[in-house]
Coordinates of C-alpha atoms in Angstrom, one line a residue:
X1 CA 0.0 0.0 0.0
X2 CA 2.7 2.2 0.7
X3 CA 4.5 1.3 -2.1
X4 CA 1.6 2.4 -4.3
X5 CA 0.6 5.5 -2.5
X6 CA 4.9 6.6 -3.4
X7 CA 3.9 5.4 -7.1
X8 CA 1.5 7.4 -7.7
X9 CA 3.0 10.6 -6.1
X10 CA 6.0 10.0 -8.0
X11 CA 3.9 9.7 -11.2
X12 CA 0.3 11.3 -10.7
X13 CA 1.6 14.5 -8.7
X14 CA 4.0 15.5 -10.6
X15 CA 1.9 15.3 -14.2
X16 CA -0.8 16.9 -12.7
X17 CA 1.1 19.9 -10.8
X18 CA 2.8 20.4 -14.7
X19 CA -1.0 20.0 -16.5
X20 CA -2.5 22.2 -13.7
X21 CA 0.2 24.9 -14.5
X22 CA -0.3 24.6 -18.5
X23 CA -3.9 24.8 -19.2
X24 CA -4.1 27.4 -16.2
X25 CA -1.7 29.9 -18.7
X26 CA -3.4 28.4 -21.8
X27 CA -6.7 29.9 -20.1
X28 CA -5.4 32.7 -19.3
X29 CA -4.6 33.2 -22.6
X30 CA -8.1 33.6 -23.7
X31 CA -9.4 34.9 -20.7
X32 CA -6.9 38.1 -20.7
X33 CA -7.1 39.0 -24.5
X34 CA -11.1 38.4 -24.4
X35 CA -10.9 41.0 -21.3
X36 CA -8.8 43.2 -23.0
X37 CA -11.6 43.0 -26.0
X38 CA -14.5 43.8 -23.5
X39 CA -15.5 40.9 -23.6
X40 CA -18.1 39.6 -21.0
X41 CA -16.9 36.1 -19.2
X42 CA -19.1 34.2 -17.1
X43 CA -16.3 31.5 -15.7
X44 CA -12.8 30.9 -15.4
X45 CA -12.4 26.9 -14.2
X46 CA -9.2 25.0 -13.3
X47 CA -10.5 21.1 -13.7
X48 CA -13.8 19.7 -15.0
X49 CA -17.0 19.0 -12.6
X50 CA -18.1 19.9 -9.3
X51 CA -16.7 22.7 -7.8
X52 CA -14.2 22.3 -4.8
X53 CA -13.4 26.1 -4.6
X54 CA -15.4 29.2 -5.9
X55 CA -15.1 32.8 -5.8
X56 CA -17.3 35.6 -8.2
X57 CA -15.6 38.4 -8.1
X58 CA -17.3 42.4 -8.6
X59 CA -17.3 42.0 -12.5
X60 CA -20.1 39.0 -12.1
X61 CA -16.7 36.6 -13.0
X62 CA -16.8 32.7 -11.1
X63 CA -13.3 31.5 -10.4
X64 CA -13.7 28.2 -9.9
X65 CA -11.8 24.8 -9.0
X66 CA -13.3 21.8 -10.5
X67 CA -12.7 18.4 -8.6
X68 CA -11.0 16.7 -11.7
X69 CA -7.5 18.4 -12.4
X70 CA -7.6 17.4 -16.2
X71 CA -8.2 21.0 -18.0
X72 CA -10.1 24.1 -17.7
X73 CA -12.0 26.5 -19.8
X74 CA -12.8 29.8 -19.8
X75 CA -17.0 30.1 -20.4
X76 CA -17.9 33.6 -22.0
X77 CA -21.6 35.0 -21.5
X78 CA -24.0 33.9 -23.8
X79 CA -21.8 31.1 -24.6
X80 CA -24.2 27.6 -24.8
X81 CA -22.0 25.0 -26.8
X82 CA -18.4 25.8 -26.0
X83 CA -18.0 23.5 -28.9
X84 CA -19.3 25.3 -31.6
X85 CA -19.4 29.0 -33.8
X86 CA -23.6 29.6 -33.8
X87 CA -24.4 30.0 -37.7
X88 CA -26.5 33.2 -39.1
X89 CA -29.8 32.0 -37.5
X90 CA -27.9 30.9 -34.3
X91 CA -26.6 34.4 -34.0
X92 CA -29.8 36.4 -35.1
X93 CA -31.5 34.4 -32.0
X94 CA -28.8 34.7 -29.4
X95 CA -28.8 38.3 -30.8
X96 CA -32.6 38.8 -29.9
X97 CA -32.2 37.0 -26.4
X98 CA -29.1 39.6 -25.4
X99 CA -31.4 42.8 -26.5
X100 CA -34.3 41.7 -24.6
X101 CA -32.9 41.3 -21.0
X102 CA -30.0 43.9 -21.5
X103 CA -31.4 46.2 -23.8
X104 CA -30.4 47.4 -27.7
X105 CA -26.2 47.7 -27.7
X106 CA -25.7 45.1 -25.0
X107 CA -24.6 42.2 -27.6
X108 CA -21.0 44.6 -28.5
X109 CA -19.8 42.8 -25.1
X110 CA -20.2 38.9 -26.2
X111 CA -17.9 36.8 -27.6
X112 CA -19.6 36.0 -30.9
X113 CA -20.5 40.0 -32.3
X114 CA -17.1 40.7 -31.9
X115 CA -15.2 41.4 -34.9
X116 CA -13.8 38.0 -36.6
X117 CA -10.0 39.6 -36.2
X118 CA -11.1 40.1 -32.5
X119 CA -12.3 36.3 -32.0
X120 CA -9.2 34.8 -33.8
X121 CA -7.1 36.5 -31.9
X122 CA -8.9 35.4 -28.4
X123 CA -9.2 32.3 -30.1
X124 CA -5.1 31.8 -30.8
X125 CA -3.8 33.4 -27.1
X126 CA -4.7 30.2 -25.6
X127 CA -2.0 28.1 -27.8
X128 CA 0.6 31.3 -28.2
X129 CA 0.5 31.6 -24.1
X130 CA 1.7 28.4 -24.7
X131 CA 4.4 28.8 -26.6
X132 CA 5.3 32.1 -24.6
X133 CA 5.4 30.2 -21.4
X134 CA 7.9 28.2 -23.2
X135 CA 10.1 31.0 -23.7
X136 CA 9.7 32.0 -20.9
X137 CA 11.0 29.3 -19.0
X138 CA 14.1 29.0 -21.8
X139 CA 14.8 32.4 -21.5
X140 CA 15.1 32.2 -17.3
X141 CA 16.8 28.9 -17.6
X142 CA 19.5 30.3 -20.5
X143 CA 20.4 33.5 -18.6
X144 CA 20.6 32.5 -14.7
X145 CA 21.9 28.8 -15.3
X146 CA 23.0 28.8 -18.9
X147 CA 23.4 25.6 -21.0
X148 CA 26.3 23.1 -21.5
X149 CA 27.5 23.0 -24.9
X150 CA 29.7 19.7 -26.4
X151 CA 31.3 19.3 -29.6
X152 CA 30.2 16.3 -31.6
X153 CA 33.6 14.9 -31.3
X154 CA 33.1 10.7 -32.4
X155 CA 35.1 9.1 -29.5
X156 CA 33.9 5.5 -30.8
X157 CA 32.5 4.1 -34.6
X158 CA 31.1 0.4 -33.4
X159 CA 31.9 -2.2 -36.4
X160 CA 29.6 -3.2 -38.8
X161 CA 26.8 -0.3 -37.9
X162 CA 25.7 2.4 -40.5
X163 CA 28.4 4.5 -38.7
X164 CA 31.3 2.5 -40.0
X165 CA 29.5 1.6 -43.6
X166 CA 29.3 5.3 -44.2
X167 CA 33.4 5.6 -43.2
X168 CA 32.9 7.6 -39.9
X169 CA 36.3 7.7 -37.8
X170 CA 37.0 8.5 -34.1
X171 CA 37.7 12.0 -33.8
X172 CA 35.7 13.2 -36.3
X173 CA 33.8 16.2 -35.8
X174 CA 30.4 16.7 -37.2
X175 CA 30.0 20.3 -37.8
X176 CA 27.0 19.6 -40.3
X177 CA 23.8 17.4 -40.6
X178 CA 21.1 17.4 -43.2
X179 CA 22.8 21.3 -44.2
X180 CA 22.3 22.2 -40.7
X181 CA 24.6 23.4 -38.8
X182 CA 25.9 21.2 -35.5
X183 CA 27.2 23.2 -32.2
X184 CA 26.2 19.9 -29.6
X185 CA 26.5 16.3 -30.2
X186 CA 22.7 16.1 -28.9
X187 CA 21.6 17.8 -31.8
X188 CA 23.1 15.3 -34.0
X189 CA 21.3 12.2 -31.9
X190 CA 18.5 14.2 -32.3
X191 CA 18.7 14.1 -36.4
X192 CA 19.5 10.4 -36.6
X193 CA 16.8 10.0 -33.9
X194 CA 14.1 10.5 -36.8
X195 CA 15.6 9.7 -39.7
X196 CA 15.5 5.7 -39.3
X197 CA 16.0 4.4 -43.0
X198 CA 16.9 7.9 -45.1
X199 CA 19.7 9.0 -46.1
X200 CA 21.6 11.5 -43.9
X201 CA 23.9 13.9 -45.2
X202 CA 27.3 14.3 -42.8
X203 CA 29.8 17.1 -43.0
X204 CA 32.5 16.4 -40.4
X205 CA 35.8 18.1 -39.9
X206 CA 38.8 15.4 -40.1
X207 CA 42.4 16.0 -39.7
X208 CA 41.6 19.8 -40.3
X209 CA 39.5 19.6 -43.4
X210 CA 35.9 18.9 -44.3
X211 CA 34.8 15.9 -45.3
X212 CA 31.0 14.8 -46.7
X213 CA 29.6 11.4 -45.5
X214 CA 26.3 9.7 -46.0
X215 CA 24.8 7.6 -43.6
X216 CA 21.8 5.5 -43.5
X217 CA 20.4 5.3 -39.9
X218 CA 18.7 1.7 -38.9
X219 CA 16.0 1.2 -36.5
X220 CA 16.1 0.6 -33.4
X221 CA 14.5 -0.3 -29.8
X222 CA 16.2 2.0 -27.6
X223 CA 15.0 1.8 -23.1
X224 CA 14.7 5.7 -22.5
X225 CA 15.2 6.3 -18.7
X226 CA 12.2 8.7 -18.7
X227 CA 9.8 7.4 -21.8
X228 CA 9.9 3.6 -21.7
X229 CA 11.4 1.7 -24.8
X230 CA 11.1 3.9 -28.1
X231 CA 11.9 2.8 -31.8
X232 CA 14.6 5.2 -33.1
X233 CA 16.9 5.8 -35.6
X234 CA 20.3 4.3 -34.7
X235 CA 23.7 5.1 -36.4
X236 CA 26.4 3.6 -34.4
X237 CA 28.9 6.6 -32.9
X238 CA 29.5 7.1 -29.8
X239 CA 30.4 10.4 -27.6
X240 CA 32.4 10.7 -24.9
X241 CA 33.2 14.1 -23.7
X242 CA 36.3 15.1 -22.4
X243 CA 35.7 17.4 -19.3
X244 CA 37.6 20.5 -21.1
X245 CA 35.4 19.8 -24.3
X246 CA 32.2 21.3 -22.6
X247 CA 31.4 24.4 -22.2
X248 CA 29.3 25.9 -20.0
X249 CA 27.1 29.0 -21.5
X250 CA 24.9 31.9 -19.5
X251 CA 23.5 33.8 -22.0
X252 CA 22.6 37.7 -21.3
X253 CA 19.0 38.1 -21.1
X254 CA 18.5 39.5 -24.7
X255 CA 20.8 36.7 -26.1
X256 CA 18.7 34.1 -24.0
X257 CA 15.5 35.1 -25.7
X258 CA 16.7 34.5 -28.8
X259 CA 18.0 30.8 -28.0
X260 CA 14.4 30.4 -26.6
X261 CA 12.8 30.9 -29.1
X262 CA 15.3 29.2 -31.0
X263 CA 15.0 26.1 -29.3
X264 CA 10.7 26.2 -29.1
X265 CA 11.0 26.4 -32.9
X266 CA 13.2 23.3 -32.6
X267 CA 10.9 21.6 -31.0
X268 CA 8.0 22.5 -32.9
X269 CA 10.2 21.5 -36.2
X270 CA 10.7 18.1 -35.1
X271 CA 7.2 17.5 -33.9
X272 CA 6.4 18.5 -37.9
X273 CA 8.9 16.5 -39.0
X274 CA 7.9 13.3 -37.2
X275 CA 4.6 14.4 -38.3
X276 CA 5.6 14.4 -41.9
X277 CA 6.9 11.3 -41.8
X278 CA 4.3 9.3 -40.1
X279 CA 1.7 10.9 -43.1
X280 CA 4.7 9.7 -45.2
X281 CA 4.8 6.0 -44.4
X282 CA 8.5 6.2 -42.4
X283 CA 7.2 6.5 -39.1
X284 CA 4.5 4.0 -36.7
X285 CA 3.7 6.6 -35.0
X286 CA 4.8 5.0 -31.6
X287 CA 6.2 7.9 -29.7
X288 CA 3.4 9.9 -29.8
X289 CA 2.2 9.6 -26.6
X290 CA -1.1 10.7 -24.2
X291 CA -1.3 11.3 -20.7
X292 CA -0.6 7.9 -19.4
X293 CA 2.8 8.2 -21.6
X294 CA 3.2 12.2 -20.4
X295 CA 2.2 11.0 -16.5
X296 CA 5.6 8.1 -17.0
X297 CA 7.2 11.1 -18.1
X298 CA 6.9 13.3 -15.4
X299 CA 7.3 10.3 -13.2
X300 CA 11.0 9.6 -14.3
X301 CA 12.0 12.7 -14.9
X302 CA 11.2 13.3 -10.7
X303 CA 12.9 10.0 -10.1
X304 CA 16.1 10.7 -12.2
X305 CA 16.2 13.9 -10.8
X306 CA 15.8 12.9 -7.4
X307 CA 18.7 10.6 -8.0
X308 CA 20.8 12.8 -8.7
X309 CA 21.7 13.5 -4.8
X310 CA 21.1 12.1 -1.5
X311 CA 20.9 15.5 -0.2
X312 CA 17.3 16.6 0.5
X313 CA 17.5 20.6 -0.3
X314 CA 19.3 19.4 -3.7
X315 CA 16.8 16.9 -4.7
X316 CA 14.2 19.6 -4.0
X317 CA 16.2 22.0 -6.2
X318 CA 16.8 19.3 -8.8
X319 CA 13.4 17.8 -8.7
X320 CA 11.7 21.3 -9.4
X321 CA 14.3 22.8 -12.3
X322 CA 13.6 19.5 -14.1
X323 CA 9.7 20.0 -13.9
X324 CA 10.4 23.7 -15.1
X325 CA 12.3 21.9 -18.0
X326 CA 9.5 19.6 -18.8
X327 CA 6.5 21.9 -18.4
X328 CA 8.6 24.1 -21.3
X329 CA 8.7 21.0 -23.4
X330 CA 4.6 19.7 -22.8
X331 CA 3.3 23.4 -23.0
X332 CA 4.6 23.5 -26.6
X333 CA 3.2 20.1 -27.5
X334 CA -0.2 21.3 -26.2
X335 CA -0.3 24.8 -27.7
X336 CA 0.7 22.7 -31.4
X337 CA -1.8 20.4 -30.3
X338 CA -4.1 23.2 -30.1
X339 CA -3.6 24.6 -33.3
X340 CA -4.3 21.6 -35.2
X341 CA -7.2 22.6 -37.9
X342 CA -9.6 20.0 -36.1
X343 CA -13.0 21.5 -35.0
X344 CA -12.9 21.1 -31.0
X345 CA -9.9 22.5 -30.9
X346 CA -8.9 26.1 -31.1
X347 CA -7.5 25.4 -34.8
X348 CA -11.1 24.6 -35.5
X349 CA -12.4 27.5 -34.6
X350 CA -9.9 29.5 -36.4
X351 CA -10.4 27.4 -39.8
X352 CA -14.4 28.1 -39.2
X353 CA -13.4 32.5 -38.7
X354 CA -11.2 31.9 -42.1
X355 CA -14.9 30.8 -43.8
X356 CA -16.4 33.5 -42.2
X357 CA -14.2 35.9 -43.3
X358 CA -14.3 35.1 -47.3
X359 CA -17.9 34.3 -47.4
X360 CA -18.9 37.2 -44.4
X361 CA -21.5 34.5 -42.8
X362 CA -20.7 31.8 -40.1
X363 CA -20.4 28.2 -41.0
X364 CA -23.6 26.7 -41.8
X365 CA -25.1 25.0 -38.2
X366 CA -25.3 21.3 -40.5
X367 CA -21.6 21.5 -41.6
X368 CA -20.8 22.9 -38.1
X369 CA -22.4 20.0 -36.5
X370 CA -20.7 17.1 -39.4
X371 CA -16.9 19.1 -38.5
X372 CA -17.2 18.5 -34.7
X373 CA -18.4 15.3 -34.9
X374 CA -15.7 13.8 -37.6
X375 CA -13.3 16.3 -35.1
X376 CA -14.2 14.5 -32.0
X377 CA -13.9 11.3 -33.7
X378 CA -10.1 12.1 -35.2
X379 CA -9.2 13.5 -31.4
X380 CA -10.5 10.7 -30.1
X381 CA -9.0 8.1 -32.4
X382 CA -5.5 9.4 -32.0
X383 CA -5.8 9.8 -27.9
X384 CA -6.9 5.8 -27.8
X385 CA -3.7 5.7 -30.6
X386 CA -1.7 7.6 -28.2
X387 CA -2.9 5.5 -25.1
X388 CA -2.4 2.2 -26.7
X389 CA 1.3 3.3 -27.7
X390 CA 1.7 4.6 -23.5
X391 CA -0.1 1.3 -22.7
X392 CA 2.5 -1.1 -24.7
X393 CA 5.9 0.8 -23.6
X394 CA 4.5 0.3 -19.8
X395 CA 4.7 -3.4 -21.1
X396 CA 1.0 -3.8 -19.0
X397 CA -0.4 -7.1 -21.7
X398 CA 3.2 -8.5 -20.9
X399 CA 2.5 -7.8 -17.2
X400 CA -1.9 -9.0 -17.3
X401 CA -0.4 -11.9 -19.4
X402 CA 2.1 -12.9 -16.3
X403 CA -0.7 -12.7 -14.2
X404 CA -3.2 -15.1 -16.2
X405 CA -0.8 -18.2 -16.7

């Protein structure tokens, strides 16, 4: 019993404290620029169902804490269907309703007879408070502790791999992959990573001069320390830093916005590139994960963290500058997640305000109704996807089928 109750706060506490802190900025984000619009707002809610907390504050506004820590919304006045964009009819009726208990002029204050640049932009704060939040933690991270920087240096080429095909040699340095340009030996794991059976393109420096190499990575099942076992692209170098190899970096506060955003656009570039080549045929699929897979993820990054030191104040310390790390790294996944064109999502709604715009009507309520629905089902279908991938790298049929012979 114990043993479970530490599980779950290793696990559970940690991937909720991160989620908690996410959706609360992504709210915000539409809360503050519908404010800022005039906007009237009925509810601002931190988890789903019955209230455990409540306040309503002098502008009529109910800040509330729902029992189930799993997301939040933000529920503007006159608002029935969070879901969906009311069509011409929709909004003549609303329209009528709003004049009658407020009087003529009151409908300038709701969401929907807003102007359509208005809505989008309310609309896209929720995913770009994402992304900002991600710089913002990059930013803090780059200028007080700075970031480690490591040549790619090859200290090892193991025999018969796609390494020593391609005519790699120890103490090459890769100074280019794919045309981009290499300044860590992560970024070149990183490349190979998701690039399992095309071509790569090397550039290393050898013995003073450049020399081109093409590499084919293989793939492989690699046991990640924080997500479980993973299929990746494998090319057979290994890196071993010398200790006067790596530098340590603190960049000046102008200087570490750049690299922030630098690095978010990294990270939104391979999430497109995976992307690309799932659609494409060269990927499963099998590391996207949901939020059992995101929950394991926030469990061993506490746990390696923790690790780290068997002092108490440092594993504090450590424990919480990881979590920073990670929230950076999930708040961008959600705000892209958030932007996918699928009505539900706030993409949706911005794909239905690009139809409004051309045609200067809403979407009709019928096609409205078909888009959620096929919506629902495509978020749906790639959450149980998701699940099912989190489900086998947790190896739980290996561990039901141990328990039934």
């Amino acid at each position: 019993m114990l043993n479970l109750l530490g599980q779950v706060f290793v696990y559970v506490a940690p991937f909720l404290l991160v989620l908690t802190v996410i959706v609360t900025i992504h709210e915000l984000g539409h809360f503050l620029v519908a404010r800022a619009f005039g906007v009237k707002v009925d509810r601002f809610s931190i988890g789903f169902g019955r209230s455990l907390v409540s306040h309503t504050d002098k502008h009529g506004i109910e800040w509330r804490l729902g029992w189930l820590p799993l997301g939040g919304y933000v529920k503007f006045s006159g608002d029935l269907d969070s879901s969906a964009v009311p069509d011409q009819a929709g909004l003549e009726t609303l329209r009528q309703d709003i004049v009658a208990e407020h009087g003529p002029g009151a409908e300038r204050d709701y969401f929907y007879f807003k102007p359509i640049w208005q809505r989008a932009l309310i609309v896209a704060a929720g995913p770009a408070a994402n992304f900002i939040l991600a710089i913002t933690i990059f930013t803090l991270l780059f200028s007080a502790l700075g970031v480690s920087v490591v040549p790619a240096r090859v200290a090892e080429v193991f025999p018969d791999s796609a390494a020593a095909r391609a005519g790699f040699q120890v103490d090459d340095r890769v100074i280019k992959v794919g045309g981009r340009e290499i300044t860590d030996f992560r970024d070149v794991g990183q490349s190979v990573a998701l690039s399992a059976g095309s071509p790569l393109d090397f550039v290393v420096l050898r013995g003073g001069r450049e020399v081109n190499l093409t590499a084919t990575p293989v793939r492989t099942v690699r046991d990640d320390p924080i997500s479980g076992p993973v299929r990746v692209g494998y090319l057979g170098l290994g890196w071993n830093p010398q200790p006067g190899e790596v530098a340590y970096i603190r960049y000046p506060p102008h200087r570490a916005l750049v690299q922030a955003v630098r690095q978010t656009g990294d990270v939104l570039g391979t999430t497109l590139t995976y992307l690309g080549r799932i659609a494409t045929g060269k990927e499963s699929g099998d590391l996207l994960s949901g939020p059992l897979g995101i929950a394991k993820a926030a469990g061993g990054v506490t746990k390696q963290a923790a690790a780290a030191t068997s002092d108490l104040g440092l594993q504090i310390a450590n424990v919480s500058l990881m979590l920073i790390q990670f929230a950076a790294i999930v708040s961008i996944g959600i705000g892209f997640l958030n932007l996918l064109p699928i009505p539900v999502l706030d993409g949706g709604h911005l794909l239905f305000y690009g139809y409004e715009a051309v045609a200067r009507r809403p979407v009709p309520a019928n096609v409205q109704e078909v888009g959620y629905r096929v919506g629902l089902a495509l978020l749906v279908g790639l959450m149980l996807f998701a699940t099912w991938n989190d489900l086998q790298k947790l190896s739980l049929f290996k561990f039901l089928g141990g328990l039934a012979s």
